[in-house]
mmCIF file with all atom_site columns, C-alpha atoms in Angstrom:
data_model
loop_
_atom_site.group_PDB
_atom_site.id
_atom_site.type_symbol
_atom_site.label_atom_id
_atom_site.label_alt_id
_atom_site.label_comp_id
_atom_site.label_asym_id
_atom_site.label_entity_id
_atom_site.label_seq_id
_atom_site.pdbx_PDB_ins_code
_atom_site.Cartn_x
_atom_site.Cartn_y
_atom_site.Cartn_z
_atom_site.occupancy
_atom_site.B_iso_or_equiv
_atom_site.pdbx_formal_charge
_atom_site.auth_seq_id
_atom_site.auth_comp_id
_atom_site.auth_asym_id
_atom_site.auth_atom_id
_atom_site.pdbx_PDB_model_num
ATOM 1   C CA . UNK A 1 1   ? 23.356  3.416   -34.704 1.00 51.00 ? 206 UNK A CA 1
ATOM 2   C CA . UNK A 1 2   ? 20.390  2.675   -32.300 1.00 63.00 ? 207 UNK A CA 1
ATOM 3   C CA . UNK A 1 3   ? 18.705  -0.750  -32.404 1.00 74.00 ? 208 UNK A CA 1
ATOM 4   C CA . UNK A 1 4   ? 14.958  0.077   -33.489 1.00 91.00 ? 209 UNK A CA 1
ATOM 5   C CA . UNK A 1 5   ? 12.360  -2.716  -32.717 1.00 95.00 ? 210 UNK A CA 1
ATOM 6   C CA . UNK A 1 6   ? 9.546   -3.290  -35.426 1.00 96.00 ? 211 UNK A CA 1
ATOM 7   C CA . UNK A 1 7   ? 7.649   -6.227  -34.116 1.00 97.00 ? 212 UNK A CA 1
ATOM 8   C CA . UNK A 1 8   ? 6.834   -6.486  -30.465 1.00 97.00 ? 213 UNK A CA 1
ATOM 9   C CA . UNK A 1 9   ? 5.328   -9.778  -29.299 1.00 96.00 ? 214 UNK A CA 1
ATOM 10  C CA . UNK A 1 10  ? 3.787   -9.030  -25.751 1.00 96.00 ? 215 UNK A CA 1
ATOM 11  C CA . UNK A 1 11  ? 2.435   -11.939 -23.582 1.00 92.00 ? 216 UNK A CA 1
ATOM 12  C CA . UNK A 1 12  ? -0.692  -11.770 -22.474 1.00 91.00 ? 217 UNK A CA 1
ATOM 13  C CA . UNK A 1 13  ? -2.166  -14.172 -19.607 1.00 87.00 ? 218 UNK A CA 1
ATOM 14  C CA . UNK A 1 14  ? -4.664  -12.110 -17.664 1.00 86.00 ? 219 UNK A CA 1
ATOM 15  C CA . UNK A 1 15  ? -1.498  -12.366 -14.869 1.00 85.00 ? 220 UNK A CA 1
ATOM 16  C CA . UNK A 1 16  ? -0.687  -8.570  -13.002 1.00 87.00 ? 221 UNK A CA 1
ATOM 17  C CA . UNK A 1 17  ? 3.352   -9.585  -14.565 1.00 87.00 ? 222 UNK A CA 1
ATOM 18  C CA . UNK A 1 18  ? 1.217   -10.051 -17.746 1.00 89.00 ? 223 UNK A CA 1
ATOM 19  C CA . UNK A 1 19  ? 0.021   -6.164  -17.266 1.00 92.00 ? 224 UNK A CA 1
ATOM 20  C CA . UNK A 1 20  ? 3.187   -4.929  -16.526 1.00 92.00 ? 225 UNK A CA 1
ATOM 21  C CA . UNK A 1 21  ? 4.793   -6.172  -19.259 1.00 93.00 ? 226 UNK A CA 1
ATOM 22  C CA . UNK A 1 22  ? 1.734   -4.420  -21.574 1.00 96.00 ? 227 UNK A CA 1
ATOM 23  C CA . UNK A 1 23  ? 2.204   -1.280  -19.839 1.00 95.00 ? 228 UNK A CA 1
ATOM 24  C CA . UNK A 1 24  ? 6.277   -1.339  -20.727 1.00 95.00 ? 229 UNK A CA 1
ATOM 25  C CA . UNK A 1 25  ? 5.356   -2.676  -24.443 1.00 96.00 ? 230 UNK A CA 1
ATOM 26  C CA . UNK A 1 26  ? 2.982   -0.481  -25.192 1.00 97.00 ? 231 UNK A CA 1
ATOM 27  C CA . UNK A 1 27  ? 6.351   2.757   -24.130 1.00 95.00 ? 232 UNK A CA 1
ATOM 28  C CA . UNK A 1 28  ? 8.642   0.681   -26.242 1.00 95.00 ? 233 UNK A CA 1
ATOM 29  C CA . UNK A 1 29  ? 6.151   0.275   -29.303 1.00 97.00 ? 234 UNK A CA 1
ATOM 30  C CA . UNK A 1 30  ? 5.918   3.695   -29.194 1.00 96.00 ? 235 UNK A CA 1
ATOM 31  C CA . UNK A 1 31  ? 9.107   4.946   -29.079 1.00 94.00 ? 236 UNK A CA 1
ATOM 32  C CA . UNK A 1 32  ? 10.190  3.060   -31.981 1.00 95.00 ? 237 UNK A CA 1
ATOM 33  C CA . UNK A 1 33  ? 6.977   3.170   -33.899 1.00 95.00 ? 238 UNK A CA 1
ATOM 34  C CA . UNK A 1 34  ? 7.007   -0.598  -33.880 1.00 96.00 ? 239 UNK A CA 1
ATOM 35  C CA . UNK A 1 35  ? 4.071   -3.062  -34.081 1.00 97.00 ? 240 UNK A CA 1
ATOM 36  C CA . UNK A 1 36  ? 2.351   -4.647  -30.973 1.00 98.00 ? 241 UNK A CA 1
ATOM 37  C CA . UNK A 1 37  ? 1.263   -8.134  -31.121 1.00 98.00 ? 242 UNK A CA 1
ATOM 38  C CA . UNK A 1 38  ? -0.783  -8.971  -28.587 1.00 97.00 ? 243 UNK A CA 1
ATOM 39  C CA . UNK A 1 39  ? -0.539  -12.822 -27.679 1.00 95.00 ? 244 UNK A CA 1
ATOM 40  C CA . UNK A 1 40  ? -2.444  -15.320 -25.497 1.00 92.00 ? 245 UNK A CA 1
ATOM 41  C CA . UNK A 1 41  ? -2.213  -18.781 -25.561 1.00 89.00 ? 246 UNK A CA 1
ATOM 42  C CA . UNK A 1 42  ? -5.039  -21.100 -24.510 1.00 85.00 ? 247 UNK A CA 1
ATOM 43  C CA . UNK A 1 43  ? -2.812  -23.665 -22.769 1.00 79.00 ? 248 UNK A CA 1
ATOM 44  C CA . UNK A 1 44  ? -4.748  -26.845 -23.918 1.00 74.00 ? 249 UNK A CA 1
ATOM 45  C CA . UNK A 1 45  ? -2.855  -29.531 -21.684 1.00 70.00 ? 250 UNK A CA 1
ATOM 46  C CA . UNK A 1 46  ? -4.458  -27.320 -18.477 1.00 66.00 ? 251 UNK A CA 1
ATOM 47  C CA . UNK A 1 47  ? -8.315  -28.383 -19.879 1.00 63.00 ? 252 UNK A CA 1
ATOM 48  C CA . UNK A 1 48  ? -7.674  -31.061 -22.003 1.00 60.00 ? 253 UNK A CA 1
ATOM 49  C CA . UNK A 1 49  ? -9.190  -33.986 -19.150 1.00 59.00 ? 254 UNK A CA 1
ATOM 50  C CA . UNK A 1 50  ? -12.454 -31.243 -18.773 1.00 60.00 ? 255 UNK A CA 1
ATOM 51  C CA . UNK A 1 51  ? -12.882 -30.148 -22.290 1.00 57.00 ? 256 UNK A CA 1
ATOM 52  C CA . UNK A 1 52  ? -14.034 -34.078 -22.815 1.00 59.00 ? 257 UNK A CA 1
ATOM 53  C CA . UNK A 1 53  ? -16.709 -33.397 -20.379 1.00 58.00 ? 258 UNK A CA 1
ATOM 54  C CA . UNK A 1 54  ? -17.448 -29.721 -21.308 1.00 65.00 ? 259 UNK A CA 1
ATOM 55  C CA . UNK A 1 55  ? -16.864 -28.425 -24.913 1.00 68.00 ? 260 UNK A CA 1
ATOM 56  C CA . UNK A 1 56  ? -17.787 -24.788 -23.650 1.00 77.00 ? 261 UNK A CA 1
ATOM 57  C CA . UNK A 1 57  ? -14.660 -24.517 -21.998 1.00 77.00 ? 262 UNK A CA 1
ATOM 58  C CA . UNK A 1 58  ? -12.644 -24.040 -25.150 1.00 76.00 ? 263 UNK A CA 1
ATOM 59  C CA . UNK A 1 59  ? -15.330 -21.223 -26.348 1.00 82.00 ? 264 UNK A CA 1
ATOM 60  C CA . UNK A 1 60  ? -14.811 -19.466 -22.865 1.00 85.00 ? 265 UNK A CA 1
ATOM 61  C CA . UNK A 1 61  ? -11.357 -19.391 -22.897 1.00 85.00 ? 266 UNK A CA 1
ATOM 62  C CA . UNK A 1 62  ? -11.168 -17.849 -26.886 1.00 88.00 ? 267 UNK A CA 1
ATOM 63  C CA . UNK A 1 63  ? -13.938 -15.482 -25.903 1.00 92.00 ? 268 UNK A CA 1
ATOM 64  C CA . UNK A 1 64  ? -11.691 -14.515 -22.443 1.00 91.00 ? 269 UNK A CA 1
ATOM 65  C CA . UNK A 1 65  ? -8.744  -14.219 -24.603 1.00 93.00 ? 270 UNK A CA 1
ATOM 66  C CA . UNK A 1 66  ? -10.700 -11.960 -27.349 1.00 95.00 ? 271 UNK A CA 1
ATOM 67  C CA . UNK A 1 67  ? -11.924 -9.748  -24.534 1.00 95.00 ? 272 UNK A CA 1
ATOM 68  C CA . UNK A 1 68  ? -8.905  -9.246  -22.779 1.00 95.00 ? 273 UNK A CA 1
ATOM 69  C CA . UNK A 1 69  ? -6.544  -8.722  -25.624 1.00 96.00 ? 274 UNK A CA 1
ATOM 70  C CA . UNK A 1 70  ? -9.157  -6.585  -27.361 1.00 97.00 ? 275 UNK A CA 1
ATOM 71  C CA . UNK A 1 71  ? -9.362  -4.535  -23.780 1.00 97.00 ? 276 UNK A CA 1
ATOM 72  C CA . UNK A 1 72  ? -5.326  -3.780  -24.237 1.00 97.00 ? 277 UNK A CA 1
ATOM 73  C CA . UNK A 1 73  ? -5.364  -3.136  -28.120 1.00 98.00 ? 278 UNK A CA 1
ATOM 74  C CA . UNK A 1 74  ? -7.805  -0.587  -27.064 1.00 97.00 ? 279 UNK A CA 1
ATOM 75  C CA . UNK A 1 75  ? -5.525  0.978   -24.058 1.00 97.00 ? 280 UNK A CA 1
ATOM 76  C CA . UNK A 1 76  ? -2.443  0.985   -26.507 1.00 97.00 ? 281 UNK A CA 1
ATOM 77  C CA . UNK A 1 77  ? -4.181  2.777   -29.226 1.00 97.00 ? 282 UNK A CA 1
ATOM 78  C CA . UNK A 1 78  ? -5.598  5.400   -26.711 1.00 97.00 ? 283 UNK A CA 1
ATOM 79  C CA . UNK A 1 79  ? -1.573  5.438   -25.739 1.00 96.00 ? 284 UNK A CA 1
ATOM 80  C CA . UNK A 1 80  ? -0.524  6.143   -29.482 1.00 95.00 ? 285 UNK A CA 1
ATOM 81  C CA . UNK A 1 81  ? 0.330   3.289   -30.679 1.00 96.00 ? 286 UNK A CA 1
ATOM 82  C CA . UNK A 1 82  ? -1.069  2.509   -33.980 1.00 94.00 ? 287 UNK A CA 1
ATOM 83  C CA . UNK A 1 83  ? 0.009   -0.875  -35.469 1.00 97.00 ? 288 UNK A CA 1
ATOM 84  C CA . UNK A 1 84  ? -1.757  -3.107  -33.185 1.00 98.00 ? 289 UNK A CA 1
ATOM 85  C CA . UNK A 1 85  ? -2.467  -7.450  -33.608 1.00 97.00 ? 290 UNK A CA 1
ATOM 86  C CA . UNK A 1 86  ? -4.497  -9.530  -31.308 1.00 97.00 ? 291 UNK A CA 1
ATOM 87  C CA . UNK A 1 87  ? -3.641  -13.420 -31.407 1.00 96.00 ? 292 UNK A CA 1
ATOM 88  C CA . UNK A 1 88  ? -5.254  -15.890 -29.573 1.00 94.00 ? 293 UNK A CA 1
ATOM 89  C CA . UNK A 1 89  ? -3.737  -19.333 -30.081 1.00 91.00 ? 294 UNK A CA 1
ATOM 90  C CA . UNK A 1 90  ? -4.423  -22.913 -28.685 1.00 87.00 ? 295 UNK A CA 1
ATOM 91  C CA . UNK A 1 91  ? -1.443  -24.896 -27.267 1.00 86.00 ? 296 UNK A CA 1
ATOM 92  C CA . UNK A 1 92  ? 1.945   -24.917 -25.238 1.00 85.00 ? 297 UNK A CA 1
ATOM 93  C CA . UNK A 1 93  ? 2.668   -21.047 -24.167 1.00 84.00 ? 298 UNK A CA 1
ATOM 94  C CA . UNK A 1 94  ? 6.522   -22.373 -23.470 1.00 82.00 ? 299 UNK A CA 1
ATOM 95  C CA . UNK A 1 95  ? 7.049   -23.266 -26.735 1.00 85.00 ? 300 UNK A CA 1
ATOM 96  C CA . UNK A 1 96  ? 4.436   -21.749 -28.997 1.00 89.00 ? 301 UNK A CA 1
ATOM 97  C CA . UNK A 1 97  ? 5.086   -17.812 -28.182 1.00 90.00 ? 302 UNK A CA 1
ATOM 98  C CA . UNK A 1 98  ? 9.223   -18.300 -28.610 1.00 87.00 ? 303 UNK A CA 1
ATOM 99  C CA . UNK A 1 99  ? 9.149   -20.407 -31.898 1.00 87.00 ? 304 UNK A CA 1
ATOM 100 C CA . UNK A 1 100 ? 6.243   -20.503 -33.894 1.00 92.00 ? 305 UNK A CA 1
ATOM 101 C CA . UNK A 1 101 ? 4.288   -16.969 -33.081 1.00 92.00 ? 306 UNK A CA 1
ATOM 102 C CA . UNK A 1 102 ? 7.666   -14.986 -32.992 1.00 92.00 ? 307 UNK A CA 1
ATOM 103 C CA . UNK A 1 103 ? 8.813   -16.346 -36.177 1.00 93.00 ? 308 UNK A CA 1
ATOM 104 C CA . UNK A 1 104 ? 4.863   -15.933 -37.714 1.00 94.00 ? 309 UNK A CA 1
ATOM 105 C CA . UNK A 1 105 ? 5.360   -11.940 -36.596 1.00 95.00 ? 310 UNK A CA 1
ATOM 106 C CA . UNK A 1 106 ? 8.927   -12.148 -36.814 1.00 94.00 ? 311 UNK A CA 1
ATOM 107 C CA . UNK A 1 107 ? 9.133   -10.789 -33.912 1.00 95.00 ? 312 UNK A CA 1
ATOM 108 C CA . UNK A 1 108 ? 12.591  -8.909  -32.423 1.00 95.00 ? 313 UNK A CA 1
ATOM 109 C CA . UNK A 1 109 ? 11.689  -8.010  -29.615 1.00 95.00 ? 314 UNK A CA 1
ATOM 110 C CA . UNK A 1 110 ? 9.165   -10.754 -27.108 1.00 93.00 ? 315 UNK A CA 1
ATOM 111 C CA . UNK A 1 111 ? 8.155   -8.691  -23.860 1.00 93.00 ? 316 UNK A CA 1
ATOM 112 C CA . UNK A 1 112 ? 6.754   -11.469 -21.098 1.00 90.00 ? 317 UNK A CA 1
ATOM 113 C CA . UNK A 1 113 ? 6.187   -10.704 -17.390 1.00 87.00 ? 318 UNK A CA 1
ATOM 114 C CA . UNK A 1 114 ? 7.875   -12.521 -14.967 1.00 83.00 ? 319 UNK A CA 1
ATOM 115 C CA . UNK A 1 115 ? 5.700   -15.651 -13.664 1.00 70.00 ? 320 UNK A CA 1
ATOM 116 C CA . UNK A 1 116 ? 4.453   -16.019 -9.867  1.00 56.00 ? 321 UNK A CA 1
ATOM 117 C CA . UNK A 1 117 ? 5.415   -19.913 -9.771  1.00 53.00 ? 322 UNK A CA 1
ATOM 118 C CA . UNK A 1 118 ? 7.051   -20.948 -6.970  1.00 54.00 ? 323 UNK A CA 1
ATOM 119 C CA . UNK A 1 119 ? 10.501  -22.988 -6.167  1.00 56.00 ? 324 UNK A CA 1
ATOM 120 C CA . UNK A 1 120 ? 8.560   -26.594 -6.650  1.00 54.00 ? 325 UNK A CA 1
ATOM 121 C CA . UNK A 1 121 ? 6.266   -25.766 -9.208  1.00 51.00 ? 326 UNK A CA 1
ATOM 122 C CA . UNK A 1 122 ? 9.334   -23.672 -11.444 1.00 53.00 ? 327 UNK A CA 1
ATOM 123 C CA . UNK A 1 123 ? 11.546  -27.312 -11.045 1.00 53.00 ? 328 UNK A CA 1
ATOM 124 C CA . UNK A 1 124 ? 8.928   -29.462 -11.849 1.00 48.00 ? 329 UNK A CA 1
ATOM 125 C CA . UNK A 1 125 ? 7.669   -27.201 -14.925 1.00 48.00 ? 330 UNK A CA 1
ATOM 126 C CA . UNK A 1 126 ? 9.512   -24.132 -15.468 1.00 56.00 ? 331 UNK A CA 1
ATOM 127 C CA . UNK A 1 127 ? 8.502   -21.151 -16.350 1.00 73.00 ? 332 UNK A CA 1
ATOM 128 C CA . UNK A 1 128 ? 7.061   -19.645 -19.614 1.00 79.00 ? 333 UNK A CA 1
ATOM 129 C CA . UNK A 1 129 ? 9.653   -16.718 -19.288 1.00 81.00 ? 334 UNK A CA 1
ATOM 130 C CA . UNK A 1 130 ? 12.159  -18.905 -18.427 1.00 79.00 ? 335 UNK A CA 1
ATOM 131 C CA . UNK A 1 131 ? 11.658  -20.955 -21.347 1.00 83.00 ? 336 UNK A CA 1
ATOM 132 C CA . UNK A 1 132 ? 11.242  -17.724 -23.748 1.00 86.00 ? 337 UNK A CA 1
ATOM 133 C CA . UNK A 1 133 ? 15.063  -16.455 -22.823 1.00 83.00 ? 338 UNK A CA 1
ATOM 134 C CA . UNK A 1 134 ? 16.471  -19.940 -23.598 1.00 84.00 ? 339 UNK A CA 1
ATOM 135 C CA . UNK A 1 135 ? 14.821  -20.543 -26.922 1.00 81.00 ? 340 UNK A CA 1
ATOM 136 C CA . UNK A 1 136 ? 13.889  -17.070 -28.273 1.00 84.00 ? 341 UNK A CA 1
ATOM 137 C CA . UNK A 1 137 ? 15.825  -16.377 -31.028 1.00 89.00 ? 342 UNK A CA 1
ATOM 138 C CA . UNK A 1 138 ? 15.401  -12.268 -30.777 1.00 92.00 ? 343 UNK A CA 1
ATOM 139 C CA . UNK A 1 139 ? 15.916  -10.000 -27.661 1.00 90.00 ? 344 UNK A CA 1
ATOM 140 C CA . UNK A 1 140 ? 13.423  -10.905 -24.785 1.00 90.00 ? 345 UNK A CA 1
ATOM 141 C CA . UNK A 1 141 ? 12.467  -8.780  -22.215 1.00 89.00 ? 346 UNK A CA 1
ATOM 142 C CA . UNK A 1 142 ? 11.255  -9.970  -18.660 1.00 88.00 ? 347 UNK A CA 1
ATOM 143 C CA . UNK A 1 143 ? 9.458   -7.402  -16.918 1.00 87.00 ? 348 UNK A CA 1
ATOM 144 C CA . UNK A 1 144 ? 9.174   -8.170  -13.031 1.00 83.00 ? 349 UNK A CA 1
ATOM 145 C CA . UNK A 1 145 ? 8.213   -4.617  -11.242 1.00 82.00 ? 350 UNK A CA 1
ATOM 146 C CA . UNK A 1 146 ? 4.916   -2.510  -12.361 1.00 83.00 ? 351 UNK A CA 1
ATOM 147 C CA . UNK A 1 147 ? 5.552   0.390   -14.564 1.00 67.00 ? 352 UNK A CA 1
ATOM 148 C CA . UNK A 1 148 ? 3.942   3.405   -13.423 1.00 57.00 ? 353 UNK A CA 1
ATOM 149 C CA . UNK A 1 149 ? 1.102   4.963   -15.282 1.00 50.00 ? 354 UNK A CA 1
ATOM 150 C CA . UNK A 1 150 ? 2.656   8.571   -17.121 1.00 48.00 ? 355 UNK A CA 1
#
């Protein structure tokens, strides 16, 4: 018996790992008929200080969000894939897209790309991916090379 995926969580940053990891969801989704969720979370520690000063900010990062994901529900459905969700979310990526959105989706499968941090910044913060494989409680895949388009 083959393991068959049904809800695919797929984060979504605007990062090329982010894209990468899209492009391999979008193969997987299909092969197993599964559902796509689309996920990106407005990190509201990085604006918090600005958002104070500027109230826009919050608008332009849910209307960046909205764009983007709604640019890659469009190139998955153009790939075949027909169960597609877009979530855009305000708060912690780390802990938000392991715990709360994979168990809202409940998820089996979260696809993330690999992040570009470096050696100071991944010991002072750590990684989203990193965090995802030590708390996700469902298979995570970490996609670090770019898929080729088919």
């Amino acid at each position: 018996m083959t393991l068959q995926y049904e809800q695919i969580l797929v984060a979504i940053d605007g990062s090329k790992e982010s894209e990468w990891a899209f492009k391999k969801s979008v193969g997987i989704a299909t092969r197993n008929n599964a559902t796509l969720n689309l996920v990106n979370i407005i990190d509201t520690r990085s604006y918090a200080a600005v958002e104070a000063y500027d109230r826009s900010i919050a608008e332009r990062a849910q209307k960046f969000a909205e764009e983007l994901l709604g640019e890659y529900k469009l190139k998955a459905e153009a790939k075949g894939v027909t169960k597609v969700n877009i979530i855009v979310d305000y708060g912690s990526p780390k802990t938000m897209i392991s715990r709360d959105l994979a168990k809202r989706v409940t998820a089996d499968l979260i696809i993330c790309g690999a992040t570009g941090l470096n050696a100071v910044e991944r010991f002072l913060i750590g990684s989203v991916s990193e965090n995802i494989v030590r708390s996700a409680k469902c298979d995570v895949l970490v996609i670090r090379t770019p898929q080729d388009e088919d």
